[in-house]
Coordinates of C-alpha atoms in Angstrom, one line a residue:
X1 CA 52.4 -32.6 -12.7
X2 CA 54.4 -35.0 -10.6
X3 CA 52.5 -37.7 -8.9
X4 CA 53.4 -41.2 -7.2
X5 CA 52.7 -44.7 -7.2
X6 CA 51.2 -44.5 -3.8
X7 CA 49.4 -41.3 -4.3
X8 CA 47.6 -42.8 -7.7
X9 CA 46.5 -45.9 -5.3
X10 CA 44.7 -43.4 -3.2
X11 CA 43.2 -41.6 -5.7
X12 CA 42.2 -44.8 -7.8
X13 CA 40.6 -46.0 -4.1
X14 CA 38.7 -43.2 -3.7
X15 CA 37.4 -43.1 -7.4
X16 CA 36.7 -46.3 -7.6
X17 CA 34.1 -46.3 -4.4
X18 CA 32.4 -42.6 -5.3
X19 CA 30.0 -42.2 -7.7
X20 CA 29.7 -38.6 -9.3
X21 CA 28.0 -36.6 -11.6
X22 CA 30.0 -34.4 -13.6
X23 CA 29.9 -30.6 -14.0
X24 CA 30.6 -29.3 -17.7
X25 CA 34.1 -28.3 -16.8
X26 CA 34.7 -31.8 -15.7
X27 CA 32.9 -32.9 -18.5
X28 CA 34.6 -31.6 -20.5
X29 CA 37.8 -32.6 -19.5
X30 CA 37.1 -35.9 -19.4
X31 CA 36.2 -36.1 -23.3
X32 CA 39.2 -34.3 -23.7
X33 CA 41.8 -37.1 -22.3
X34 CA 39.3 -39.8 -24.5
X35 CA 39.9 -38.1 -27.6
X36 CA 44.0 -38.2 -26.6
X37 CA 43.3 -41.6 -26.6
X38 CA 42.0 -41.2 -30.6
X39 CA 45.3 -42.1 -32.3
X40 CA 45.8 -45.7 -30.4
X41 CA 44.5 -48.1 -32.8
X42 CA 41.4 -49.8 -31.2
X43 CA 40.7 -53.7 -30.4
X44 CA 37.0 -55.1 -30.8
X45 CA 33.8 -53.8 -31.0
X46 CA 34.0 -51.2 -28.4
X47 CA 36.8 -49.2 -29.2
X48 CA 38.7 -50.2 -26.9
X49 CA 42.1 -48.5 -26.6
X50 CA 45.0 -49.2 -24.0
X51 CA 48.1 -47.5 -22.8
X52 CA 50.6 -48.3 -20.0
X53 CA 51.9 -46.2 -18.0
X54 CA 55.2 -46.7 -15.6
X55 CA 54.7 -44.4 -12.4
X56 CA 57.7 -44.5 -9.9
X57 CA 57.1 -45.5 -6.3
X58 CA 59.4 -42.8 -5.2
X59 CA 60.6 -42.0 -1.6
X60 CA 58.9 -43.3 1.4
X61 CA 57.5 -40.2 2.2
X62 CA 55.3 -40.1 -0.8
X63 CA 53.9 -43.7 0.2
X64 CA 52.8 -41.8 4.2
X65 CA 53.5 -40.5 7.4
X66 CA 54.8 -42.7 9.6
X67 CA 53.4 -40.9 12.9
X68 CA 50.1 -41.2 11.7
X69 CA 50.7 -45.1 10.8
X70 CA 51.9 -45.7 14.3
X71 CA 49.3 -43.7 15.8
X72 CA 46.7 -45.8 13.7
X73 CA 48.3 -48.8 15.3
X74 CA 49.3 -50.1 11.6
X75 CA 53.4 -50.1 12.6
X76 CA 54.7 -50.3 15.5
X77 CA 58.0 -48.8 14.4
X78 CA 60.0 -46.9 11.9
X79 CA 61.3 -50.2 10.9
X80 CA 57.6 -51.8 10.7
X81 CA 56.7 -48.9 8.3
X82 CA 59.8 -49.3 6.0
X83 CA 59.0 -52.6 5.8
X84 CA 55.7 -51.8 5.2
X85 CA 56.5 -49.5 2.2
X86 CA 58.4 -52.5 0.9
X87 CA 56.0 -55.3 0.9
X88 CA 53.6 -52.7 -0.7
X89 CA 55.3 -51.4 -3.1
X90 CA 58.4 -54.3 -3.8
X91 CA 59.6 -52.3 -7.3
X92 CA 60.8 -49.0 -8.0
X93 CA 58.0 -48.3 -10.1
X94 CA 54.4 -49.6 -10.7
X95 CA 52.7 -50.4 -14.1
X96 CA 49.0 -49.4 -15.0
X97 CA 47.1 -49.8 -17.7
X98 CA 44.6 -47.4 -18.5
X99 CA 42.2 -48.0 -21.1
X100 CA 39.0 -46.1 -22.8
X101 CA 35.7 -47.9 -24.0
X102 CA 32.8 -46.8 -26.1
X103 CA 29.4 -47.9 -25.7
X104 CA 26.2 -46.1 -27.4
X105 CA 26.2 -43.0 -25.7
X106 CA 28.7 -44.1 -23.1
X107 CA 32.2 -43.6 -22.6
X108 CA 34.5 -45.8 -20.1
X109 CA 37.7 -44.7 -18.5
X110 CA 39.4 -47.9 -16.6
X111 CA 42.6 -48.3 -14.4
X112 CA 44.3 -51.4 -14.6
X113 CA 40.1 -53.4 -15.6
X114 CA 39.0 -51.2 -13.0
X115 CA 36.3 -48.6 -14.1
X116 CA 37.1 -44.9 -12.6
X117 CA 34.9 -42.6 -14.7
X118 CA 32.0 -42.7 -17.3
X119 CA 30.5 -40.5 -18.9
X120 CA 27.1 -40.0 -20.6
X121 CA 27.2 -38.9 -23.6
X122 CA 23.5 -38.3 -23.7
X123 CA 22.8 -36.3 -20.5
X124 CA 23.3 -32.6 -20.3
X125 CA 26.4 -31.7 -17.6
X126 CA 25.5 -29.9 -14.6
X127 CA 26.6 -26.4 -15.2
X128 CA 28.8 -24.3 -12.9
X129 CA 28.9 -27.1 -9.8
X130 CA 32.5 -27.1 -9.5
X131 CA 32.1 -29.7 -6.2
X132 CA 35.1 -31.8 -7.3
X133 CA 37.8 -33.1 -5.3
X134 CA 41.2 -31.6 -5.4
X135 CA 42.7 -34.9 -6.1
X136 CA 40.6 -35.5 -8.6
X137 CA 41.9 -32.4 -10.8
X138 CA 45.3 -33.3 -10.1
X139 CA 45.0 -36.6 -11.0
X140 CA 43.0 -35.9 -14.1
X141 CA 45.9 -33.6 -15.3
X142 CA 48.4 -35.7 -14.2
X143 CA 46.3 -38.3 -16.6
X144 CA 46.6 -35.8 -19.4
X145 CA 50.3 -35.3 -19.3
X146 CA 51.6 -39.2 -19.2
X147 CA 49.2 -39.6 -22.6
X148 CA 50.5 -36.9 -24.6
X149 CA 54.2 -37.9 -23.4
X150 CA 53.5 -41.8 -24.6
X151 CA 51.7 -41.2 -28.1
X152 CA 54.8 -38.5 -28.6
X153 CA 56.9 -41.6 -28.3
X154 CA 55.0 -44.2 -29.5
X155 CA 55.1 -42.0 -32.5
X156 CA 58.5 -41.1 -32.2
X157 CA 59.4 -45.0 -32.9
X158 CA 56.7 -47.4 -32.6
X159 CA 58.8 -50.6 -32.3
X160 CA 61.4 -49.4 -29.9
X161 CA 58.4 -48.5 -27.3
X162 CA 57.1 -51.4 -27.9
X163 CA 60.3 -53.6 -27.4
X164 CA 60.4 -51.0 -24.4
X165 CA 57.5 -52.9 -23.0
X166 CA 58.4 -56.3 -23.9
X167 CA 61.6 -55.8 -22.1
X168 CA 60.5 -53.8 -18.8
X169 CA 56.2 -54.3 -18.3
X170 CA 56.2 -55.7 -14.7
X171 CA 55.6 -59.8 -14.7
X172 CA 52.9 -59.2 -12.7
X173 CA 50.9 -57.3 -16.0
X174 CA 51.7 -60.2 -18.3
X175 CA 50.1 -63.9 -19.2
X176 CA 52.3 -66.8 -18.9
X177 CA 52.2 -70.3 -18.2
X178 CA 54.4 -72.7 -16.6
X179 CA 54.1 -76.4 -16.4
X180 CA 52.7 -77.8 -13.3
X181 CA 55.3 -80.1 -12.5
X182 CA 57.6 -77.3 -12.8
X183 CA 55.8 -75.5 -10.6
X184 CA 55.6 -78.4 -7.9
X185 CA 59.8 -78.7 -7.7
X186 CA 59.8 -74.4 -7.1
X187 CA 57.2 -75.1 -4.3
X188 CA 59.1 -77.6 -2.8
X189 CA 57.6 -79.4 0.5
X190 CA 54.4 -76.6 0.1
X191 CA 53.6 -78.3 -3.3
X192 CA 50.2 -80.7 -3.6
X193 CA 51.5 -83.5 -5.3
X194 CA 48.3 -84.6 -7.0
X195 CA 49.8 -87.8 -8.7
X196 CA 51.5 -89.3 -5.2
X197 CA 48.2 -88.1 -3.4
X198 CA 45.9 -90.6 -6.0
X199 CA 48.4 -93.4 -5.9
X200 CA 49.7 -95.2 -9.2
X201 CA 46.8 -97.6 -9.4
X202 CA 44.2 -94.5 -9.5
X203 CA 46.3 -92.6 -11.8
X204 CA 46.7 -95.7 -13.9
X205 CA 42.4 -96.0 -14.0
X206 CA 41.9 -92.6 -15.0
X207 CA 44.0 -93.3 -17.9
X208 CA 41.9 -96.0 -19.0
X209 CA 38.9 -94.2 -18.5
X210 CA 40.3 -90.7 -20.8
X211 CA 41.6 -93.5 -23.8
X212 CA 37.7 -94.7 -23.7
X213 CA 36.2 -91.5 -23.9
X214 CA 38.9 -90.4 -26.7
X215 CA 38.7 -93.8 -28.7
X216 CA 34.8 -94.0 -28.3
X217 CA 33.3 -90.6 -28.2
X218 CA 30.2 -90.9 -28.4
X219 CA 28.5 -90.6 -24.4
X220 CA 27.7 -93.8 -22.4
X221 CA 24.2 -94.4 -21.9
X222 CA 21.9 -96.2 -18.9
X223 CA 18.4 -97.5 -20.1
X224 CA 16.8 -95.9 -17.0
X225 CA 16.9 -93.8 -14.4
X226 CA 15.7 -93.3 -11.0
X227 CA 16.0 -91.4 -8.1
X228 CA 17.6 -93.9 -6.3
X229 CA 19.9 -95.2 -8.9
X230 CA 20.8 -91.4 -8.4
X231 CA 21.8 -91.3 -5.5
X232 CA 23.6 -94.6 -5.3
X233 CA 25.9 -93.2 -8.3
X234 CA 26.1 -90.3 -5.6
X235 CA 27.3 -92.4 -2.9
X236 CA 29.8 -94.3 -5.1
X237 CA 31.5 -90.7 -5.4
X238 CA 30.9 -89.8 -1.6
X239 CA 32.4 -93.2 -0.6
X240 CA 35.4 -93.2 -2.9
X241 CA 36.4 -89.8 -1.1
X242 CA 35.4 -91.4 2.6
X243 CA 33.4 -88.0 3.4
X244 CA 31.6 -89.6 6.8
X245 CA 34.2 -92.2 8.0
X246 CA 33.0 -94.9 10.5
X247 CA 30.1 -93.1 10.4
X248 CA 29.1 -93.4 7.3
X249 CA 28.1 -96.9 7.6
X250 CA 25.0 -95.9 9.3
X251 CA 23.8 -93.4 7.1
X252 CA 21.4 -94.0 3.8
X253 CA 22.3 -92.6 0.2
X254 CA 19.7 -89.6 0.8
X255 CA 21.6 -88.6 4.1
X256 CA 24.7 -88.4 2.6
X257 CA 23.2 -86.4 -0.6
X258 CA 21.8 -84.0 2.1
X259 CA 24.6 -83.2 3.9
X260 CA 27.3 -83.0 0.8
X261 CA 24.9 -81.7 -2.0
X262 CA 24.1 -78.3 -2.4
X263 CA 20.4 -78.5 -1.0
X264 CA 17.9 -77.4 -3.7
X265 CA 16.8 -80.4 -4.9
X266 CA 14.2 -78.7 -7.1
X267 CA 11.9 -81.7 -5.6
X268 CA 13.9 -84.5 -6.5
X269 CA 13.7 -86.0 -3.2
X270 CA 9.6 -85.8 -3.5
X271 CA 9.1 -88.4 -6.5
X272 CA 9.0 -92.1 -5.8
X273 CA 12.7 -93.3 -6.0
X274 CA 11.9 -96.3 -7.4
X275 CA 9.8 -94.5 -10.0
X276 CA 11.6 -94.7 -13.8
X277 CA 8.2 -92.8 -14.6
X278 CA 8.2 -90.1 -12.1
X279 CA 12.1 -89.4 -12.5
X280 CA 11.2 -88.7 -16.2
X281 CA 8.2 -86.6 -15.6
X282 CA 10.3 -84.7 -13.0
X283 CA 13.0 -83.9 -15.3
X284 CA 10.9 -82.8 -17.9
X285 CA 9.0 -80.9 -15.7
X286 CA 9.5 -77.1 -14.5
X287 CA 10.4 -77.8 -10.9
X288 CA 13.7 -77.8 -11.2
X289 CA 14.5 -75.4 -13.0
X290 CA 16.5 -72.7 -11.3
X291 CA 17.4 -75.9 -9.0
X292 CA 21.2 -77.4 -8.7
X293 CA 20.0 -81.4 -7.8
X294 CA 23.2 -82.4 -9.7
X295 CA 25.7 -80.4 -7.3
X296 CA 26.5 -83.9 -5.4
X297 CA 29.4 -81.2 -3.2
X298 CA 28.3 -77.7 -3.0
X299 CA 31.1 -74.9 -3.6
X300 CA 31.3 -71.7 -4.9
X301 CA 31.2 -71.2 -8.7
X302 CA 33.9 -72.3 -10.2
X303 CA 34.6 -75.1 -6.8
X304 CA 31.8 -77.4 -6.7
X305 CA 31.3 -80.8 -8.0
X306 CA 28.3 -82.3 -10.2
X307 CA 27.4 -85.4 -11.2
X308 CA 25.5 -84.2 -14.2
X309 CA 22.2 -86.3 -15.7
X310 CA 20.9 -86.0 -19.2
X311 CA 18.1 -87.5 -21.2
X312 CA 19.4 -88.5 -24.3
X313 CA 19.5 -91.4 -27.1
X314 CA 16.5 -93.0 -25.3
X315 CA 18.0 -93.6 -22.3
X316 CA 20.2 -91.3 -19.7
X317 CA 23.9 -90.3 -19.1
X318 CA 25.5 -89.2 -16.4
X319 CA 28.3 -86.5 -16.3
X320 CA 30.8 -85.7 -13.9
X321 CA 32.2 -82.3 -14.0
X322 CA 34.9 -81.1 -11.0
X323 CA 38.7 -79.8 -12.7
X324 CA 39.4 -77.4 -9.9
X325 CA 42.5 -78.1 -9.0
X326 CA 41.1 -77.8 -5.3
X327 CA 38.5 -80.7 -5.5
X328 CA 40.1 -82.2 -8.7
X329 CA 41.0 -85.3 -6.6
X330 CA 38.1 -86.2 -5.3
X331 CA 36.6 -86.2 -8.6
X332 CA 39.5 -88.5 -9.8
X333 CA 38.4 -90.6 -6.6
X334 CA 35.1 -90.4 -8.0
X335 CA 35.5 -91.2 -11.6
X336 CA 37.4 -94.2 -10.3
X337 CA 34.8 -95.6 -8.2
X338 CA 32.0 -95.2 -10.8
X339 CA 34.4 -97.0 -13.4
X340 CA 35.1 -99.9 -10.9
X341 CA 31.6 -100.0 -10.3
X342 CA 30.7 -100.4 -14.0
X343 CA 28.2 -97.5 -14.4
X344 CA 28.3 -95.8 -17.8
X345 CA 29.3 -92.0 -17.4
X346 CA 31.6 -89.3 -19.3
X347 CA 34.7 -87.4 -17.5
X348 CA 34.2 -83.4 -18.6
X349 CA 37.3 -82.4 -19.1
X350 CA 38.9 -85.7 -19.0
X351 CA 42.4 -85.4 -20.8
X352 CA 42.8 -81.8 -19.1
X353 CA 42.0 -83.5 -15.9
X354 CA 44.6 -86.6 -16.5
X355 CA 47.2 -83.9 -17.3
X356 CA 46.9 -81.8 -14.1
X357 CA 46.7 -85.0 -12.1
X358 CA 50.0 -86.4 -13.4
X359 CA 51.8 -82.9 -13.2
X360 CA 51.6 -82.8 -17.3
X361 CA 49.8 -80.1 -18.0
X362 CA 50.3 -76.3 -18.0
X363 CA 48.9 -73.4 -14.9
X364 CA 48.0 -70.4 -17.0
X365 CA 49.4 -67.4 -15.0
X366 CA 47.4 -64.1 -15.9
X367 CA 48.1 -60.2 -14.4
X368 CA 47.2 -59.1 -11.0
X369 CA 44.3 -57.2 -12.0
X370 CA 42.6 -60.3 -13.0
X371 CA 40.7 -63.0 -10.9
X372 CA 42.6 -66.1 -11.3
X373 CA 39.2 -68.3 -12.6
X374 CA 37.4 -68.3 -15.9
X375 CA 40.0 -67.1 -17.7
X376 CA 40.4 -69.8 -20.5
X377 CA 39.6 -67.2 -23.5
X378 CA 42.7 -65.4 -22.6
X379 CA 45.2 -68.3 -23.6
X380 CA 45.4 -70.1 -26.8
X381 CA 42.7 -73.6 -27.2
X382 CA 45.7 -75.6 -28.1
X383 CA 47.4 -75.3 -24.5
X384 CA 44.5 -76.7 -22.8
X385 CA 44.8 -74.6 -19.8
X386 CA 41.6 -75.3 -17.5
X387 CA 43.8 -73.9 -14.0
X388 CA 45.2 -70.2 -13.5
X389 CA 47.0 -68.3 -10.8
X390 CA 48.3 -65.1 -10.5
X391 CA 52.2 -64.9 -9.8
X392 CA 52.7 -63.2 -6.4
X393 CA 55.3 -62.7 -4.7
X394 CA 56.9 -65.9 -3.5
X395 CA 59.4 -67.7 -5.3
X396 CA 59.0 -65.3 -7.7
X397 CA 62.0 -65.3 -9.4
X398 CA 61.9 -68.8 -9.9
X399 CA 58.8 -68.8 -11.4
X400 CA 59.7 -66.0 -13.9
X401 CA 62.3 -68.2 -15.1
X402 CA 60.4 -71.2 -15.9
X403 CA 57.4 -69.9 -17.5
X404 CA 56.9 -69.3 -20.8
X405 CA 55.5 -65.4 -21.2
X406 CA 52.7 -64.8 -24.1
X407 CA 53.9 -61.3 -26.6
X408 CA 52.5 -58.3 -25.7
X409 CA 49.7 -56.6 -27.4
X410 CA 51.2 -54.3 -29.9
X411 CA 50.5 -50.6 -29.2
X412 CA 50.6 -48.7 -32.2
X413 CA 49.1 -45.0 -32.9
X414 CA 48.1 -43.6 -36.2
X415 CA 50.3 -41.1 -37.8
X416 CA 48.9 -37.4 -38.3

């Protein structure tokens, strides 16, 4: 059965916002195309197996129908819609990976990370209810054929499939990285250049500060805390970035918290400042937990700073934690201004931080299907890649070039 890149998007759209029980016969089917999957030789815990499979875009008219586009208003002409077709689908073919998972009594079936189908292996099938789409079938037999045809030549010769892949999977599927500085001549007059936005004499600091934590490291430690010493250390870091401008002037240490912080406090603001006592008894108290008093500039999860404290050694330290490349700046600005100002605190991430700053370090580039944050576990510790992005499609070419592209995963399949 012949089907399309632009047809499998619709399908994998609709199966991937309907939920569904499954009648025997589809049942059925289903644990069918899993046990195809038997003779690719699992990774982890889950049995986790993975194939990919190279579906053509074909002609335009498989991608739609251009009267019905234009009467949706989403072209305006035929020319609109070609282009259309092109931006969508840029290659002649498309690249998916489809993988199967095991889980107790559960069994996965995934698109490209997505999840599609599962089934429960403990729960009797609904019996006669054939209710299912006729997409569904289609595609599920369509499924059925492009396995059998890749484990005949996987087995056929393992290592010329394989080089196969290495020499035609779609850029977009792999992990790569590139060095940032690279990356900043490619961009051109669109590139952030961190170093020239911080200024020798900053960048200069912050290398003084990363030798100190790597000669020293043991963490730097203030005899006591406060409130208020908290939220002076907080206005260092709001000043060295000139949040408020002019305005600023007028405005006390807890204002500027309150309108930069994230907002639950978890009762901070309630003890007595000036209170060594109270500070202590609040931190060791319940009250805050659940509470984010140390996000000093709210964000989402991965875009927020903190200026971190910690009860340790008899005393306290203070932390500062923000290598986003989107607010990594400011907390160079910041880590400045607390080192000029003589307060004791570790850089998380320091060295990673220096590196990204100065355009020395390397962007970890991972496949379209993934989200471009968290993703350190999928490159090695020794790169020290703490940014990621996803390579799109400007400058792509360029990009390709100067990156360094990670082997594949070997597929291989056991012989019968």
């Amino acid at each position: 059965m012949k089907l399309y890149a632009p047809q499998i998007d619709n399908i994998l759209y609709q199966l991937e916002r309907t939920s569904r029980r499954f009648d025997r016969k589809m049942f059925d089917k289903l644990q069918g195309i899993y046990s195809l999957m038997g003779p690719v030789r699992p990774e982890g815990d889950d049995q986790v197996r993975s194939l990919w499979i190279e579906v053509p875009r074909e002609n335009i008219e498989d991608f739609g129908d251009y009267k019905e586009f234009k009467e949706e208003g989403i072209v305006n002409s035929r020319k609109d819609f070609e282009a259309y077709w092109i931006s969508e689908y840029p290659d002649q073919s498309k690249w998916y990976q489809f993988t199967t998972a095991e889980y107790r009594d559960k069994r996965y079936f995934y698109f490209n990370s997505q999840p599609v189908f599962t089934i429960d292996q403990s729960e009797t099938p609904v019996e006669d209810e054939d209710h299912h789409s006729e997409y569904v079938w289609e595609f599920l037999f369509w499924l059925e054929d492009a396995i059998k045809y890749l484990i005949f030549k996987i087995k056929q010769d393992e290592d010329g499939y394989n080089e196969f892949l290495s020499d035609h999977l779609s850029y977009h599927k792999r992990k790569g990285r590139i060095g940032r500085r690279a990356c900043w001549e490619i961009l051109g007059d669109d590139a952030i250049l961190l170093d020239e936005r911080l200024g020798p004499q900053r960048i200069d600091t912050l290398r003084r500060i990363v030798d100190a934590h790597n000669q020293d490291g043991s963490w730097p430690v203030l005899k006591d805390m406060t409130a208020a010493d908290f939220l002076r250390f907080c206005e260092i870091c709001y000043d060295a970035n000139d949040y408020y401008g002019e305005s600023g002037k007028a405005l006390s240490p807890v204002e500027k918290y309150h309108r930069m912080a994230d907002g639950r406090d978890g009762g901070l603001l309630s003890i007595d400042p000036d209170s060594s006592r109270e500070f202590r008894q609040w931190y060791q108290g319940g009250e805050r937990l659940g509470a984010h008093p140390w996000e000093i500039c709210r964000g989402g999860n991965s875009t927020h700073i903190t200026l971190g404290v910690s009860e340790m050694n008899n005393g306290w330290s203070l932390m500062l934690d923000g290598s986003s490349v989107v607010r990594v700046e400011e907390t160079v600005r910041m880590a400045v201004a607390l080192h000029n100002a003589s307060i004791p605190f570790h850089l998380r991430e320091a060295q990673e931080i220096f590196d990204m700053v100065s355009g020395n370090d390397f962007i970890g580039i991972v496949p379209d299907t993934v989200f471009p944050r968290y993703c350190h576990s999928l490159f090695p510790e020794e790169d020290k890649i703490i940014d990621f992005m996803n390579l799109g499609y400007e400058n792509t070419e360029e990009i390709i070039a100067a990156a360094r592209w990670y082997p594949l995963d070997r597929i291989s399949v056991a012989r019968s």
